Amino acid sequence: MRSEAVKAANAYRQLLKAVKKHIGGEGSKRHFRDFVTEEFRNNAASVDGPTAGRKIRLARDYAYYLNSVHRQKELLFSYNIAVDRTDEMKKILTKSASSVGLQLPDVYRP
């Protein structure tokens, strides 16, 4: 019983993290996080039941699915050569520089 509770908590944590990262938690998208929280609270008593393993696996699979879809979108976007990615690259470089305490200089454009 104890190990099933730990597995459920880990699955819940992974799923909430994926929902927060890839779907968001602000205003109009908050109902996704609320739904996940409500489902886990409703099924907390049945952690050691016969369908508990299936539900935990489903939660893990959905978190994996969200992470995979997001990663695929990033890859497809990065492979698209026709799209001007200078703004995205500038944001990445600025973030990298600020992580070590530096600032990028403003570039002069005539």
Tab-separated table of N, CA and C in Angstrom:
chain	number	residue	atom	x	y	z
A	1	MET	N	0.825	-1.185	0.000
A	1	MET	CA	0.000	0.000	0.000
A	1	MET	C	0.874	1.255	0.000
A	2	ARG	N	1.940	1.238	0.760
A	2	ARG	CA	2.809	2.416	0.871
A	2	ARG	C	3.462	2.742	-0.469
A	3	SER	N	3.902	1.725	-1.188
A	3	SER	CA	4.571	1.982	-2.454
A	3	SER	C	3.587	2.503	-3.498
A	4	GLU	N	2.339	2.067	-3.460
A	4	GLU	CA	1.334	2.581	-4.396
A	4	GLU	C	1.060	4.061	-4.125
A	5	ALA	N	1.063	4.458	-2.865
A	5	ALA	CA	0.842	5.870	-2.519
A	5	ALA	C	2.001	6.726	-3.017
A	6	VAL	N	3.204	6.210	-2.900
A	6	VAL	CA	4.372	6.942	-3.384
A	6	VAL	C	4.323	7.051	-4.908
A	7	LYS	N	3.949	5.973	-5.578
A	7	LYS	CA	3.827	6.005	-7.041
A	7	LYS	C	2.766	7.000	-7.474
A	8	ALA	N	1.654	7.036	-6.752
A	8	ALA	CA	0.587	7.986	-7.081
A	8	ALA	C	1.050	9.421	-6.868
A	9	ALA	N	1.771	9.676	-5.794
A	9	ALA	CA	2.269	11.027	-5.530
A	9	ALA	C	3.262	11.465	-6.600
A	10	ASN	N	4.139	10.555	-7.018
A	10	ASN	CA	5.097	10.886	-8.066
A	10	ASN	C	4.398	11.158	-9.395
A	11	ALA	N	3.417	10.345	-9.729
A	11	ALA	CA	2.663	10.544	-10.975
A	11	ALA	C	1.925	11.876	-10.928
A	12	TYR	N	1.335	12.192	-9.793
A	12	TYR	CA	0.618	13.460	-9.619
A	12	TYR	C	1.566	14.641	-9.795
A	13	ARG	N	2.739	14.549	-9.183
A	13	ARG	CA	3.735	15.615	-9.276
A	13	ARG	C	4.201	15.803	-10.715
A	14	GLN	N	4.486	14.687	-11.407
A	14	GLN	CA	4.927	14.772	-12.807
A	14	GLN	C	3.850	15.389	-13.692
A	15	LEU	N	2.610	14.970	-13.482
A	15	LEU	CA	1.519	15.465	-14.302
A	15	LEU	C	1.264	16.952	-14.054
A	16	LEU	N	1.278	17.379	-12.801
A	16	LEU	CA	1.080	18.800	-12.509
A	16	LEU	C	2.203	19.649	-13.090
A	17	LYS	N	3.421	19.150	-13.007
A	17	LYS	CA	4.552	19.882	-13.559
A	17	LYS	C	4.420	20.020	-15.078
A	18	ALA	N	4.012	18.952	-15.748
A	18	ALA	CA	3.842	18.996	-17.209
A	18	ALA	C	2.703	19.929	-17.604
A	19	VAL	N	1.606	19.876	-16.869
A	19	VAL	CA	0.466	20.751	-17.174
A	19	VAL	C	0.864	22.208	-16.964
A	20	LYS	N	1.553	22.499	-15.881
A	20	LYS	CA	1.961	23.874	-15.601
A	20	LYS	C	2.932	24.383	-16.658
A	21	LYS	N	3.864	23.542	-17.068
A	21	LYS	CA	4.891	23.965	-18.011
A	21	LYS	C	4.359	24.121	-19.433
A	22	HIS	N	3.534	23.189	-19.883
A	22	HIS	CA	3.154	23.158	-21.289
A	22	HIS	C	1.767	23.716	-21.576
A	23	ILE	N	0.877	23.665	-20.637
A	23	ILE	CA	-0.466	24.200	-20.862
A	23	ILE	C	-0.591	25.565	-20.204
A	24	GLY	N	-0.078	25.701	-19.010
A	24	GLY	CA	-0.134	26.974	-18.303
A	24	GLY	C	-1.116	26.916	-17.156
A	25	GLY	N	-1.051	27.912	-16.307
A	25	GLY	CA	-1.935	27.920	-15.157
A	25	GLY	C	-2.692	29.219	-14.985
A	26	GLU	N	-2.548	30.112	-15.943
A	26	GLU	CA	-3.209	31.402	-15.818
A	26	GLU	C	-4.667	31.313	-16.232
A	27	GLY	N	-5.452	32.172	-15.695
A	27	GLY	CA	-6.870	32.365	-15.944
A	27	GLY	C	-7.630	31.335	-16.744
A	28	SER	N	-7.602	31.454	-18.072
A	28	SER	CA	-8.464	30.623	-18.916
A	28	SER	C	-8.002	29.169	-18.988
A	29	LYS	N	-6.760	28.886	-18.609
A	29	LYS	CA	-6.244	27.521	-18.697
A	29	LYS	C	-6.148	26.839	-17.340
A	30	ARG	N	-6.594	27.503	-16.319
A	30	ARG	CA	-6.489	26.982	-14.959
A	30	ARG	C	-7.339	25.722	-14.761
A	31	HIS	N	-8.384	25.560	-15.551
A	31	HIS	CA	-9.277	24.417	-15.371
A	31	HIS	C	-8.573	23.085	-15.647
A	32	PHE	N	-7.501	23.074	-16.434
A	32	PHE	CA	-6.743	21.840	-16.652
A	32	PHE	C	-6.102	21.379	-15.340
A	33	ARG	N	-5.432	22.314	-14.677
A	33	ARG	CA	-4.781	21.983	-13.397
A	33	ARG	C	-5.807	21.622	-12.339
A	34	ASP	N	-6.911	22.338	-12.323
A	34	ASP	CA	-7.963	22.043	-11.355
A	34	ASP	C	-8.556	20.655	-11.586
A	35	PHE	N	-8.708	20.267	-12.840
A	35	PHE	CA	-9.245	18.945	-13.159
A	35	PHE	C	-8.301	17.844	-12.674
A	36	VAL	N	-7.002	18.012	-12.916
A	36	VAL	CA	-6.023	17.012	-12.472
A	36	VAL	C	-6.042	16.894	-10.960
A	37	THR	N	-6.064	18.024	-10.273
A	37	THR	CA	-6.086	18.019	-8.810
A	37	THR	C	-7.350	17.346	-8.288
A	38	GLU	N	-8.479	17.674	-8.883
A	38	GLU	CA	-9.742	17.086	-8.444
A	38	GLU	C	-9.775	15.572	-8.666
A	39	GLU	N	-9.280	15.109	-9.802
A	39	GLU	CA	-9.266	13.672	-10.083
A	39	GLU	C	-8.383	12.920	-9.098
A	40	PHE	N	-7.222	13.467	-8.784
A	40	PHE	CA	-6.349	12.786	-7.829
A	40	PHE	C	-6.945	12.799	-6.427
A	41	ARG	N	-7.610	13.872	-6.057
A	41	ARG	CA	-8.238	13.912	-4.734
A	41	ARG	C	-9.420	12.951	-4.650
A	42	ASN	N	-10.203	12.863	-5.713
A	42	ASN	CA	-11.344	11.946	-5.716
A	42	ASN	C	-10.907	10.491	-5.658
A	43	ASN	N	-9.780	10.185	-6.261
A	43	ASN	CA	-9.306	8.805	-6.323
A	43	ASN	C	-8.242	8.489	-5.277
A	44	ALA	N	-8.027	9.379	-4.325
A	44	ALA	CA	-7.007	9.154	-3.304
A	44	ALA	C	-7.339	7.949	-2.434
A	45	ALA	N	-8.609	7.708	-2.193
A	45	ALA	CA	-8.997	6.581	-1.345
A	45	ALA	C	-8.783	5.242	-2.052
A	46	SER	N	-8.784	5.257	-3.376
A	46	SER	CA	-8.647	3.995	-4.112
A	46	SER	C	-7.228	3.754	-4.603
A	47	VAL	N	-6.231	4.274	-3.874
A	47	VAL	CA	-4.834	4.091	-4.273
A	47	VAL	C	-4.441	2.625	-4.273
A	48	ASP	N	-5.005	1.844	-3.366
A	48	ASP	CA	-4.644	0.431	-3.300
A	48	ASP	C	-5.701	-0.462	-3.953
A	49	GLY	N	-6.588	0.108	-4.728
A	49	GLY	CA	-7.639	-0.661	-5.395
A	49	GLY	C	-7.138	-1.358	-6.642
A	50	PRO	N	-8.009	-2.148	-7.276
A	50	PRO	CA	-7.591	-2.928	-8.444
A	50	PRO	C	-7.275	-2.067	-9.673
A	51	THR	N	-7.868	-0.889	-9.799
A	51	THR	CA	-7.610	-0.044	-10.971
A	51	THR	C	-6.588	1.046	-10.687
A	52	ALA	N	-6.017	1.044	-9.498
A	52	ALA	CA	-5.084	2.105	-9.121
A	52	ALA	C	-3.847	2.101	-10.009
A	53	GLY	N	-3.296	0.943	-10.281
A	53	GLY	CA	-2.108	0.854	-11.125
A	53	GLY	C	-2.368	1.381	-12.513
A	54	ARG	N	-3.548	1.097	-13.034
A	54	ARG	CA	-3.898	1.562	-14.372
A	54	ARG	C	-4.047	3.084	-14.406
A	55	LYS	N	-4.646	3.643	-13.358
A	55	LYS	CA	-4.822	5.094	-13.306
A	55	LYS	C	-3.488	5.815	-13.134
A	56	ILE	N	-2.605	5.261	-12.318
A	56	ILE	CA	-1.282	5.858	-12.128
A	56	ILE	C	-0.505	5.814	-13.439
A	57	ARG	N	-0.564	4.696	-14.125
A	57	ARG	CA	0.118	4.554	-15.414
A	57	ARG	C	-0.456	5.539	-16.439
A	58	LEU	N	-1.771	5.722	-16.418
A	58	LEU	CA	-2.411	6.677	-17.315
A	58	LEU	C	-1.933	8.101	-17.035
A	59	ALA	N	-1.809	8.454	-15.766
A	59	ALA	CA	-1.325	9.794	-15.407
A	59	ALA	C	0.110	9.993	-15.870
A	60	ARG	N	0.961	8.993	-15.672
A	60	ARG	CA	2.348	9.078	-16.128
A	60	ARG	C	2.430	9.175	-17.649
A	61	ASP	N	1.607	8.378	-18.320
A	61	ASP	CA	1.598	8.400	-19.784
A	61	ASP	C	1.151	9.758	-20.317
A	62	TYR	N	0.175	10.375	-19.667
A	62	TYR	CA	-0.295	11.680	-20.126
A	62	TYR	C	0.771	12.747	-19.902
A	63	ALA	N	1.481	12.680	-18.778
A	63	ALA	CA	2.579	13.629	-18.536
A	63	ALA	C	3.667	13.440	-19.589
A	64	TYR	N	3.975	12.198	-19.906
A	64	TYR	CA	4.969	11.905	-20.938
A	64	TYR	C	4.494	12.426	-22.293
A	65	TYR	N	3.213	12.262	-22.580
A	65	TYR	CA	2.624	12.744	-23.828
A	65	TYR	C	2.748	14.260	-23.948
A	66	LEU	N	2.411	14.984	-22.880
A	66	LEU	CA	2.523	16.442	-22.909
A	66	LEU	C	3.962	16.892	-23.152
A	67	ASN	N	4.894	16.266	-22.450
A	67	ASN	CA	6.298	16.620	-22.637
A	67	ASN	C	6.775	16.300	-24.050
A	68	SER	N	6.341	15.176	-24.592
A	68	SER	CA	6.760	14.776	-25.931
A	68	SER	C	6.192	15.681	-27.011
A	69	VAL	N	4.934	16.056	-26.886
A	69	VAL	CA	4.328	16.956	-27.872
A	69	VAL	C	5.037	18.303	-27.856
A	70	HIS	N	5.348	18.796	-26.671
A	70	HIS	CA	6.046	20.070	-26.577
A	70	HIS	C	7.433	19.981	-27.212
A	71	ARG	N	8.133	18.899	-26.946
A	71	ARG	CA	9.474	18.712	-27.521
A	71	ARG	C	9.400	18.593	-29.041
A	72	GLN	N	8.394	17.894	-29.554
A	72	GLN	CA	8.250	17.757	-30.995
A	72	GLN	C	7.974	19.112	-31.646
A	73	LYS	N	7.150	19.923	-31.005
A	73	LYS	CA	6.884	21.265	-31.542
A	73	LYS	C	8.168	22.091	-31.605
A	74	GLU	N	8.980	22.005	-30.549
A	74	GLU	CA	10.250	22.728	-30.547
A	74	GLU	C	11.145	22.266	-31.682
A	75	LEU	N	11.224	20.961	-31.885
A	75	LEU	CA	12.066	20.428	-32.956
A	75	LEU	C	11.557	20.839	-34.331
A	76	LEU	N	10.262	20.726	-34.548
A	76	LEU	CA	9.712	21.121	-35.840
A	76	LEU	C	9.948	22.602	-36.115
A	77	PHE	N	9.812	23.420	-35.099
A	77	PHE	CA	10.055	24.845	-35.265
A	77	PHE	C	11.528	25.114	-35.565
A	78	SER	N	12.411	24.395	-34.896
A	78	SER	CA	13.848	24.619	-35.117
A	78	SER	C	14.301	24.130	-36.489
A	79	TYR	N	13.626	23.172	-37.087
A	79	TYR	CA	13.999	22.663	-38.400
A	79	TYR	C	13.454	23.514	-39.542
A	80	ASN	N	12.501	24.372	-39.263
A	80	ASN	CA	11.895	25.189	-40.309
A	80	ASN	C	12.837	26.324	-40.669
A	81	ILE	N	13.487	26.209	-41.798
A	81	ILE	CA	14.498	27.174	-42.206
A	81	ILE	C	13.859	28.454	-42.730
A	82	ALA	N	12.656	28.385	-43.262
A	82	ALA	CA	12.010	29.540	-43.865
A	82	ALA	C	11.565	30.580	-42.834
A	83	VAL	N	11.501	30.216	-41.586
A	83	VAL	CA	11.044	31.138	-40.544
A	83	VAL	C	12.233	31.940	-40.025
A	84	ASP	N	12.043	33.239	-39.896
A	84	ASP	CA	13.088	34.105	-39.347
A	84	ASP	C	13.142	33.900	-37.833
A	85	ARG	N	14.241	33.372	-37.353
A	85	ARG	CA	14.350	33.028	-35.936
A	85	ARG	C	15.276	33.976	-35.181
A	86	THR	N	15.550	35.156	-35.709
A	86	THR	CA	16.487	36.055	-35.042
A	86	THR	C	15.967	36.507	-33.680
A	87	ASP	N	14.674	36.772	-33.577
A	87	ASP	CA	14.122	37.194	-32.284
A	87	ASP	C	14.213	36.084	-31.252
A	88	GLU	N	13.926	34.844	-31.684
A	88	GLU	CA	14.010	33.710	-30.757
A	88	GLU	C	15.453	33.480	-30.316
A	89	MET	N	16.397	33.581	-31.243
A	89	MET	CA	17.802	33.381	-30.893
A	89	MET	C	18.294	34.502	-29.973
A	90	LYS	N	17.832	35.726	-30.206
A	90	LYS	CA	18.225	36.832	-29.338
A	90	LYS	C	17.716	36.595	-27.919
A	91	LYS	N	16.480	36.074	-27.798
A	91	LYS	CA	15.926	35.790	-26.475
A	91	LYS	C	16.735	34.697	-25.775
A	92	ILE	N	17.125	33.675	-26.521
A	92	ILE	CA	17.922	32.581	-25.946
A	92	ILE	C	19.288	33.091	-25.506
A	93	LEU	N	19.932	33.907	-26.342
A	93	LEU	CA	21.246	34.447	-25.990
A	93	LEU	C	21.164	35.391	-24.800
A	94	THR	N	20.120	36.207	-24.744
A	94	THR	CA	19.938	37.108	-23.610
A	94	THR	C	19.732	36.333	-22.321
A	95	LYS	N	18.947	35.279	-22.390
A	95	LYS	CA	18.705	34.443	-21.207
A	95	LYS	C	19.991	33.757	-20.755
A	96	SER	N	20.765	33.254	-21.713
A	96	SER	CA	22.039	32.611	-21.374
A	96	SER	C	23.012	33.597	-20.751
A	97	ALA	N	23.092	34.788	-21.325
A	97	ALA	CA	24.007	35.795	-20.786
A	97	ALA	C	23.582	36.243	-19.391
A	98	SER	N	22.289	36.421	-19.192
A	98	SER	CA	21.826	36.875	-17.877
A	98	SER	C	21.995	35.803	-16.808
A	99	SER	N	22.060	34.540	-17.221
A	99	SER	CA	22.256	33.478	-16.225
A	99	SER	C	23.641	33.524	-15.606
A	100	VAL	N	24.611	34.144	-16.299
A	100	VAL	CA	25.950	34.291	-15.732
A	100	VAL	C	26.246	35.733	-15.332
A	101	GLY	N	25.212	36.581	-15.336
A	101	GLY	CA	25.365	37.946	-14.850
A	101	GLY	C	25.808	38.952	-15.885
A	102	LEU	N	25.648	38.656	-17.167
A	102	LEU	CA	26.048	39.573	-18.227
A	102	LEU	C	24.825	40.109	-18.964
A	103	GLN	N	25.047	41.168	-19.715
A	103	GLN	CA	23.996	41.716	-20.574
A	103	GLN	C	24.546	41.841	-21.986
A	104	LEU	N	23.713	41.513	-22.961
A	104	LEU	CA	24.129	41.674	-24.347
A	104	LEU	C	24.040	43.143	-24.729
A	105	PRO	N	25.022	43.634	-25.519
A	105	PRO	CA	24.944	45.032	-25.958
A	105	PRO	C	23.858	45.204	-27.013
A	106	ASP	N	23.317	46.407	-27.090
A	106	ASP	CA	22.345	46.702	-28.137
A	106	ASP	C	23.080	46.783	-29.468
A	107	VAL	N	22.530	46.168	-30.492
A	107	VAL	CA	23.161	46.144	-31.805
A	107	VAL	C	22.586	47.288	-32.632
A	108	TYR	N	23.479	48.023	-33.267
A	108	TYR	CA	23.064	49.148	-34.097
A	108	TYR	C	22.531	48.627	-35.425
A	109	ARG	N	21.328	49.097	-35.800
A	109	ARG	CA	20.749	48.738	-37.083
A	109	ARG	C	20.369	50.027	-37.817
A	110	PRO	N	21.013	50.302	-38.945
A	110	PRO	CA	20.708	51.552	-39.678
A	110	PRO	C	19.337	51.527	-40.315
